[in-house]
Coordinates of C-alpha atoms in Angstrom, one line a residue:
M113 CA -7.4 29.4 26.5
M114 CA -10.3 31.6 25.7
K115 CA -13.4 29.6 24.7
R116 CA -15.4 30.7 21.7
I117 CA -19.3 30.1 21.2
T118 CA -21.3 30.9 17.9
I119 CA -24.8 30.9 18.2
R120 CA -27.9 32.3 16.2
E121 CA -30.5 34.8 17.9
A122 CA -33.9 33.4 18.7
Y123 CA -32.8 29.9 17.5
D124 CA -30.0 28.3 19.4
W125 CA -29.8 27.8 23.2
L126 CA -26.9 28.3 25.4
H127 CA -26.7 25.5 27.9
L128 CA -25.4 25.7 31.4
G129 CA -23.0 22.8 31.9
K130 CA -22.7 21.7 28.2
D131 CA -21.5 25.3 26.7
I132 CA -20.5 27.3 29.7
N133 CA -19.8 26.5 33.4
Q134 CA -21.4 28.0 36.5
V135 CA -19.0 31.0 36.9
E136 CA -19.5 31.9 33.2
W137 CA -23.4 31.6 33.5
D138 CA -23.4 33.8 36.6
E139 CA -21.2 36.4 34.9
L140 CA -23.3 36.4 31.8
L141 CA -26.7 36.6 33.7
E142 CA -25.4 39.6 35.7
F143 CA -24.3 41.3 32.5
L144 CA -27.5 40.9 30.7
Q145 CA -29.7 41.9 33.8
S146 CA -28.2 45.4 33.5
E147 CA -29.4 46.3 29.9
Y148 CA -30.7 43.3 27.9
K149 CA -33.0 41.4 30.3
D150 CA -36.0 42.0 27.8
M151 CA -34.0 40.4 25.0
V152 CA -33.2 37.1 26.5
E153 CA -35.4 34.0 27.1
I154 CA -34.3 32.1 30.1
G155 CA -35.4 28.5 30.7
F156 CA -34.0 25.6 32.9
R157 CA -30.3 25.8 32.7
R158 CA -30.3 27.3 29.3
L159 CA -31.0 30.7 27.6
R160 CA -31.2 32.3 24.1
F161 CA -31.0 35.7 22.8
I162 CA -34.1 37.3 21.2
N163 CA -33.5 40.1 18.4
L164 CA -30.0 40.7 19.7
V165 CA -26.7 40.0 17.7
G166 CA -23.2 40.9 18.2
V167 CA -20.5 39.7 20.5
I168 CA -20.1 39.2 24.4
Q169 CA -16.7 39.1 25.8
L170 CA -16.6 37.7 29.4
A171 CA -13.6 36.7 31.4
S172 CA -13.0 33.3 30.0
V173 CA -15.5 32.9 27.1
R174 CA -16.5 34.9 24.0
I175 CA -20.2 34.5 22.8
E176 CA -20.9 35.6 19.1
I177 CA -24.5 36.0 18.4
L178 CA -25.4 35.9 14.6
P179 CA -28.6 36.7 12.9
K180 CA -31.3 33.9 13.2
L181 CA -31.8 34.0 9.4
E182 CA -29.6 32.0 7.2
I183 CA -28.7 34.4 4.4
D184 CA -26.6 31.6 3.0
S185 CA -27.3 28.1 4.5
E186 CA -23.8 26.9 3.5
S187 CA -21.6 29.7 4.6
E188 CA -21.6 31.3 8.1
A189 CA -19.2 34.0 6.6
K190 CA -21.9 35.2 4.3
N191 CA -24.3 35.7 7.3
R192 CA -21.5 37.8 8.9
E193 CA -21.1 39.6 5.5
A194 CA -24.7 40.5 5.4
L195 CA -24.6 41.8 8.9
L196 CA -21.5 43.8 8.3
N197 CA -23.1 45.3 5.3
M198 CA -26.1 46.6 7.3
L199 CA -23.9 48.0 10.0
V200 CA -21.7 49.9 7.5
V201 CA -24.7 51.3 5.4
T202 CA -26.6 52.4 8.5
K203 CA -23.4 53.8 9.9
T204 CA -23.9 51.8 13.1
F205 CA -20.4 50.8 12.4
P206 CA -19.0 54.3 12.1
V207 CA -16.5 53.7 9.1
Q208 CA -16.9 52.8 5.5
I209 CA -15.5 49.4 4.4
H210 CA -15.3 48.7 0.7
E211 CA -17.7 45.7 -0.3
S212 CA -14.7 43.9 -1.8
T213 CA -13.1 43.4 1.7
F214 CA -16.5 42.2 3.3
G215 CA -15.7 38.5 2.4
Q216 CA -12.2 38.5 3.9
L217 CA -13.5 40.2 7.1
A218 CA -16.4 38.0 7.5
K219 CA -14.2 34.9 7.9
A220 CA -13.4 36.1 11.4
D221 CA -15.8 36.6 14.1
L222 CA -17.5 40.0 15.0
L223 CA -14.9 40.9 17.6
Q224 CA -12.0 40.2 15.3
I225 CA -13.7 42.4 12.6
F226 CA -14.0 45.5 15.0
A227 CA -10.6 44.9 16.4
E228 CA -8.8 44.6 13.0
V229 CA -10.6 47.6 11.5
Y230 CA -9.7 49.7 14.5
T231 CA -6.2 48.7 14.4
K232 CA -5.6 49.2 10.7
L233 CA -7.4 52.6 10.8
L234 CA -5.4 53.9 13.8
L235 CA -2.1 52.6 12.3
K236 CA -2.6 54.5 9.1
E237 CA -3.3 57.7 10.9
V238 CA -0.5 57.6 13.5
R239 CA 1.9 56.8 10.7
R240 CA 1.0 60.2 9.3
G241 CA 1.8 61.6 12.8
I242 CA 0.6 61.3 16.2
Y243 CA -1.8 63.9 17.3
K244 CA -0.4 66.6 19.7
E245 CA -1.8 69.5 21.5
Y246 CA -0.3 72.6 23.3
K247 CA -0.5 72.2 27.0
I248 CA 0.4 74.9 29.6
E249 CA 2.9 73.8 32.1
Q250 CA 4.5 75.5 35.0
E251 CA 8.0 74.9 36.3
N252 CA 10.5 76.2 38.7
S253 CA 13.5 76.4 36.4
E254 CA 17.0 77.6 36.2
T255 CA 16.2 79.0 32.9
L256 CA 13.5 81.5 31.9
K257 CA 10.8 79.7 29.6
G258 CA 7.7 81.3 28.3
R259 CA 6.6 84.1 30.8
L260 CA 7.6 84.7 34.4
L261 CA 4.9 84.2 37.1
V262 CA 5.8 87.2 39.4
T263 CA 3.6 86.2 42.4
E264 CA 5.0 82.6 42.4
Q265 CA 8.4 83.8 41.8
V266 CA 8.3 86.0 44.9
Q267 CA 6.7 83.4 47.0
R268 CA 9.0 80.6 46.0
N269 CA 12.3 82.2 44.9
A270 CA 12.7 85.3 46.9
F271 CA 16.0 83.8 48.4
M272 CA 16.8 81.9 45.2
P273 CA 17.4 84.3 42.4
I274 CA 19.1 81.8 40.2
R275 CA 15.7 80.2 39.7
A276 CA 12.6 81.5 37.7
Y277 CA 9.1 80.2 38.2
C278 CA 7.5 80.3 34.7
E279 CA 4.7 79.2 32.6
F280 CA 5.1 77.9 29.0
D281 CA 3.4 75.9 26.3
T282 CA 4.6 72.4 25.3
F283 CA 3.5 70.5 22.2
Q284 CA 2.8 66.9 23.5
E285 CA 1.1 63.8 22.8
D286 CA -0.2 62.7 26.1
V287 CA -3.6 64.3 25.5
R288 CA -7.3 62.9 26.1
L289 CA -7.8 61.8 22.6
N290 CA -4.6 59.6 22.5
R291 CA -5.4 58.2 26.0
I292 CA -8.7 57.0 24.5
F293 CA -7.1 55.4 21.5
K294 CA -4.5 53.7 23.8
N295 CA -7.3 52.4 26.1
A296 CA -9.4 50.8 23.4
L297 CA -6.2 49.3 21.8
K298 CA -5.2 47.7 25.2
L299 CA -8.6 46.3 25.4
I300 CA -8.7 44.5 22.0
I301 CA -5.0 43.4 21.8
P302 CA -5.7 40.2 23.6
H303 CA -8.3 39.2 21.1
L304 CA -6.3 39.8 18.0
K305 CA -5.5 36.5 16.4
R306 CA -3.7 37.4 13.2
S307 CA 0.1 38.0 14.0
G308 CA 0.4 40.7 11.4
V309 CA -2.5 42.8 13.0
R310 CA -1.2 42.1 16.6
S311 CA 2.2 43.4 15.5
D312 CA 0.7 46.4 14.0
A313 CA -1.2 47.0 17.5
L314 CA 2.0 46.6 19.6
F315 CA 3.7 49.0 17.1
I316 CA 1.2 51.5 17.7
M317 CA 1.4 50.9 21.5
N318 CA 5.1 51.6 21.3
L319 CA 4.4 54.9 19.4
L320 CA 2.1 55.8 22.2
Q321 CA 4.6 54.9 24.9
N322 CA 4.5 58.6 26.2
V323 CA 0.8 58.6 26.6
D324 CA -0.6 58.0 30.1
E325 CA -2.4 54.6 30.3
G326 CA -4.8 55.8 33.1
K327 CA -8.4 54.7 32.7
V328 CA -10.8 56.7 30.5
S329 CA -14.2 57.7 31.9
K330 CA -17.4 58.4 30.1
T331 CA -16.9 62.1 30.8
D332 CA -13.6 61.9 28.9
L333 CA -15.4 60.5 25.9
D334 CA -18.0 63.2 26.0
K335 CA -15.5 66.1 26.2
V336 CA -13.6 65.2 23.0
K337 CA -14.2 67.9 20.3
F338 CA -13.0 67.8 16.7
N339 CA -11.5 70.6 14.6
R340 CA -9.2 70.9 11.6
Q341 CA -6.2 69.5 13.4
N342 CA -7.8 66.2 14.6
K343 CA -10.7 65.8 12.2
R344 CA -8.8 62.9 10.5
F345 CA -9.1 60.8 13.8
E346 CA -12.8 61.2 14.1
N347 CA -14.1 58.0 12.7
I348 CA -11.4 56.1 14.6
F349 CA -12.6 57.7 17.8
K350 CA -16.2 56.7 17.0
I351 CA -14.9 52.9 17.0
A352 CA -12.9 53.6 20.1
K353 CA -15.8 55.1 22.0
M354 CA -18.0 52.1 20.8
I355 CA -15.4 49.7 22.3
L356 CA -14.9 51.5 25.6
L357 CA -18.7 52.3 26.2
R358 CA -19.3 48.6 25.9
E359 CA -16.4 47.9 28.4
M360 CA -17.9 50.2 30.9
T361 CA -20.8 47.9 31.5
T362 CA -19.2 46.4 34.5
S363 CA -19.9 43.7 36.9
R364 CA -18.3 42.2 39.9
Y365 CA -16.7 39.6 37.5
N366 CA -15.5 42.2 35.1
N367 CA -11.8 42.5 34.3
Q368 CA -9.7 44.5 31.6
T369 CA -10.8 42.3 28.7
S370 CA -14.6 42.2 29.3
F371 CA -16.9 44.1 27.0
S372 CA -19.8 43.7 24.5
I373 CA -20.8 44.9 20.9
L374 CA -24.6 44.2 20.6
F375 CA -27.2 45.4 18.2
E376 CA -31.0 45.0 18.0
M377 CA -31.8 43.3 14.7
N378 CA -35.4 44.5 14.1
M379 CA -34.1 48.1 14.3
L380 CA -30.9 47.5 12.3
Y381 CA -32.9 45.9 9.4
E382 CA -35.5 48.7 9.4
A383 CA -32.7 51.3 9.4
Y384 CA -30.9 49.5 6.5
I385 CA -34.1 49.4 4.4
E386 CA -34.7 53.2 5.1
K387 CA -31.2 53.9 3.8
C388 CA -31.7 52.0 0.8
L389 CA -35.1 53.6 -0.1
H390 CA -33.8 57.1 0.5
Y391 CA -31.0 56.4 -2.0
L392 CA -33.3 54.7 -4.4
T393 CA -35.6 57.7 -4.4
L394 CA -33.0 60.4 -4.3
E395 CA -33.5 61.5 -8.0
K396 CA -37.1 60.5 -8.1
N397 CA -40.2 62.5 -7.3
I398 CA -41.0 60.3 -4.4
E399 CA -41.1 61.2 -0.7
V400 CA -40.3 58.5 2.0
F401 CA -41.9 58.8 5.4
S402 CA -40.7 56.6 8.2
Q403 CA -42.9 55.5 10.9
H404 CA -45.9 57.6 9.4
D405 CA -48.6 58.0 12.2
R406 CA -51.1 60.4 10.8
K407 CA -53.7 57.7 10.1
H408 CA -56.0 56.0 12.6
L409 CA -57.9 52.8 12.2
L410 CA -60.7 53.3 14.8
I411 CA -62.3 56.1 16.8
N412 CA -63.2 55.7 20.5
I413 CA -67.0 56.8 20.3
K414 CA -67.0 57.7 24.0
S415 CA -63.8 59.7 24.2
G416 CA -64.0 60.9 20.6
K417 CA -60.3 60.2 20.4
E418 CA -58.6 58.3 17.4
N419 CA -56.9 56.0 19.7
I420 CA -56.1 53.0 17.4
K421 CA -53.1 54.5 15.6
L422 CA -51.6 53.1 12.3
K423 CA -47.9 53.2 12.1
P424 CA -46.4 51.6 8.9
D425 CA -42.6 51.5 8.6
F426 CA -42.4 53.3 5.3
Y427 CA -45.0 55.4 3.4
L428 CA -43.9 56.3 -0.1
V429 CA -45.7 59.1 -1.8
S430 CA -45.3 60.1 -5.5
P431 CA -47.6 62.2 -7.8
D432 CA -48.9 59.1 -9.4
D433 CA -49.0 56.5 -6.6
E434 CA -48.7 55.7 -2.9
I435 CA -47.0 52.6 -1.4
I436 CA -46.7 51.2 2.2
I437 CA -43.8 49.0 3.1
D438 CA -43.5 47.1 6.3
T439 CA -40.2 45.4 7.3
K440 CA -40.4 42.0 8.9
W441 CA -37.0 40.5 10.4
K442 CA -38.4 37.0 10.0
N443 CA -37.9 34.0 7.9
V444 CA -40.6 34.0 5.3
A445 CA -39.5 30.7 3.6
H446 CA -37.8 27.5 4.5
E447 CA -37.2 24.6 2.1
G448 CA -39.9 25.8 -0.2
R449 CA -42.5 26.2 2.5
L450 CA -44.1 29.6 3.1
L451 CA -43.9 30.9 6.8
Y452 CA -45.6 34.3 6.6
S453 CA -48.0 35.1 9.4
Q454 CA -51.8 35.8 8.6
A455 CA -51.6 38.6 11.3
D456 CA -49.0 40.5 9.2
V457 CA -51.3 40.3 6.3
Y458 CA -54.3 41.6 8.3
Q459 CA -52.1 44.5 9.5
M460 CA -51.5 45.2 5.8
Y461 CA -55.1 45.2 4.9
A462 CA -55.8 47.7 7.7
Y463 CA -53.2 49.9 6.1
I464 CA -54.5 49.6 2.6
T465 CA -58.0 50.3 3.5
S466 CA -57.2 53.2 5.7
Y467 CA -54.8 55.0 3.2
Q468 CA -57.2 55.6 0.4
K469 CA -54.7 56.6 -2.2
V470 CA -52.2 53.6 -1.4
S471 CA -52.3 51.2 -4.2
K472 CA -50.1 48.4 -2.8
C473 CA -48.8 47.2 0.5
I474 CA -45.6 45.3 0.7
L475 CA -44.4 42.9 3.4
L476 CA -40.7 43.0 3.0
Y477 CA -38.5 40.1 4.3
P478 CA -34.8 39.3 4.1
R479 CA -34.2 36.8 1.4
T480 CA -33.1 33.4 2.4
E481 CA -34.2 31.4 -0.7
V482 CA -35.7 32.2 -4.0
M483 CA -39.5 31.3 -4.6
E484 CA -42.8 32.7 -5.6
F485 CA -44.8 34.6 -3.0
P486 CA -48.5 35.3 -2.9
L487 CA -50.1 38.5 -4.1
W488 CA -53.7 39.5 -2.9
K489 CA -56.1 41.9 -4.4
V490 CA -58.6 43.8 -2.4
P491 CA -62.1 43.0 -3.9
E492 CA -63.6 45.5 -6.2
E493 CA -60.5 47.8 -6.0
E494 CA -57.1 48.0 -7.7
K495 CA -55.3 47.6 -4.5
Y496 CA -52.7 44.7 -3.8
I497 CA -51.0 43.2 -0.9
G498 CA -47.7 41.4 -1.6
I499 CA -44.8 39.7 -0.2
H500 CA -41.2 40.5 -1.4
T501 CA -37.7 39.7 -0.2
V502 CA -34.4 41.6 -0.3
R503 CA -30.8 40.4 -0.4
L504 CA -28.6 41.8 2.3
T505 CA -25.1 40.8 1.4
S506 CA -24.5 44.0 -0.6
F507 CA -26.0 47.4 -0.9
K508 CA -26.1 47.1 -4.7
E509 CA -28.1 43.8 -4.5
S510 CA -30.5 45.4 -1.9
I511 CA -31.1 48.4 -4.3
D512 CA -31.8 46.2 -7.2
D513 CA -34.4 44.0 -5.3
L514 CA -36.2 47.4 -4.1
E515 CA -36.2 48.7 -7.5
I516 CA -38.1 45.6 -8.6
V517 CA -40.4 46.0 -5.6
L518 CA -41.3 49.6 -6.4
N519 CA -41.8 48.8 -10.1
T520 CA -44.0 45.8 -9.6
Y521 CA -47.8 45.7 -10.5

């Protein structure tokens, strides 16, 4: 039976002996060494993930890593819902899912979510018709098909006039795109729990029975091109590619059901806030600059170079005002206690004094609980540094909270 473990990044430890055995531990370490060694803290017979969320599927254990922040302390599903919302809005998860279905999906673990969405989307399209392409075939036939290959006919059939060596087009489903779909589906079928979804997946496999099951390479994924005929499969392909690329991170332990789907949380949170800001300012006379790096804090007097560069996450410019927002994937409050870092405030002070026209700098954290946050004023200037939080369980809530941030003061 497959073992399932759910932990939180940067918070929960995974213990050798208690949670996983030696074989699973060795397999996990080898997998992490290839790409994620800088995002793991390893202690004595234990490890934890830093700034990494998602799912790792090994030969006998599935490890789900959820965000360290408790968006809702009473509901693990709400934490998945917030993560799913960010993945969809940033297009990290390459298909749109209506917010009304988030709650239902979030009851399952992340691997189930990916597997079910992929299966349902693929089923919807193959029911409309399996994708087919014309392929050139050659055959030494008793009947003439297509065009006669004269040279081959002379070489092969000089003494067999009843045969014709010909070349012709056939409209068939055994093509690269369908092989990719079938390989990804084979990989996730063992992890589908709900009988209805599993039945759908097996139904698709039956529809694709004439498609070769040979292994797909990264080159195959890179060669797929989309046109009017196969455009409807493009988003499904993106999910299949995501599944297969993760599976290609192999080790000596790897088998047909081992793969991972992982995301860096700092980058995901920042990308999500960027999408929200661009949406919010779309019809306003406000420009949003990401990772603005045209200002310097200090100049090296020996070299003459401005080599202490400032780089706020977001620099917002309007005709009347300028604002800086820095995202922090941290918990800023816990049980009524403030947890902000003074170093983060000093960083904002450097921004607000270097950007002469900036009137406010915002430290923006995910919301985990409602409380009042401090507001600092720069002496003798109408410049402010504040802390705000934003809800993440829905795009609308995030937009509403950011609207308040921009209109404060």
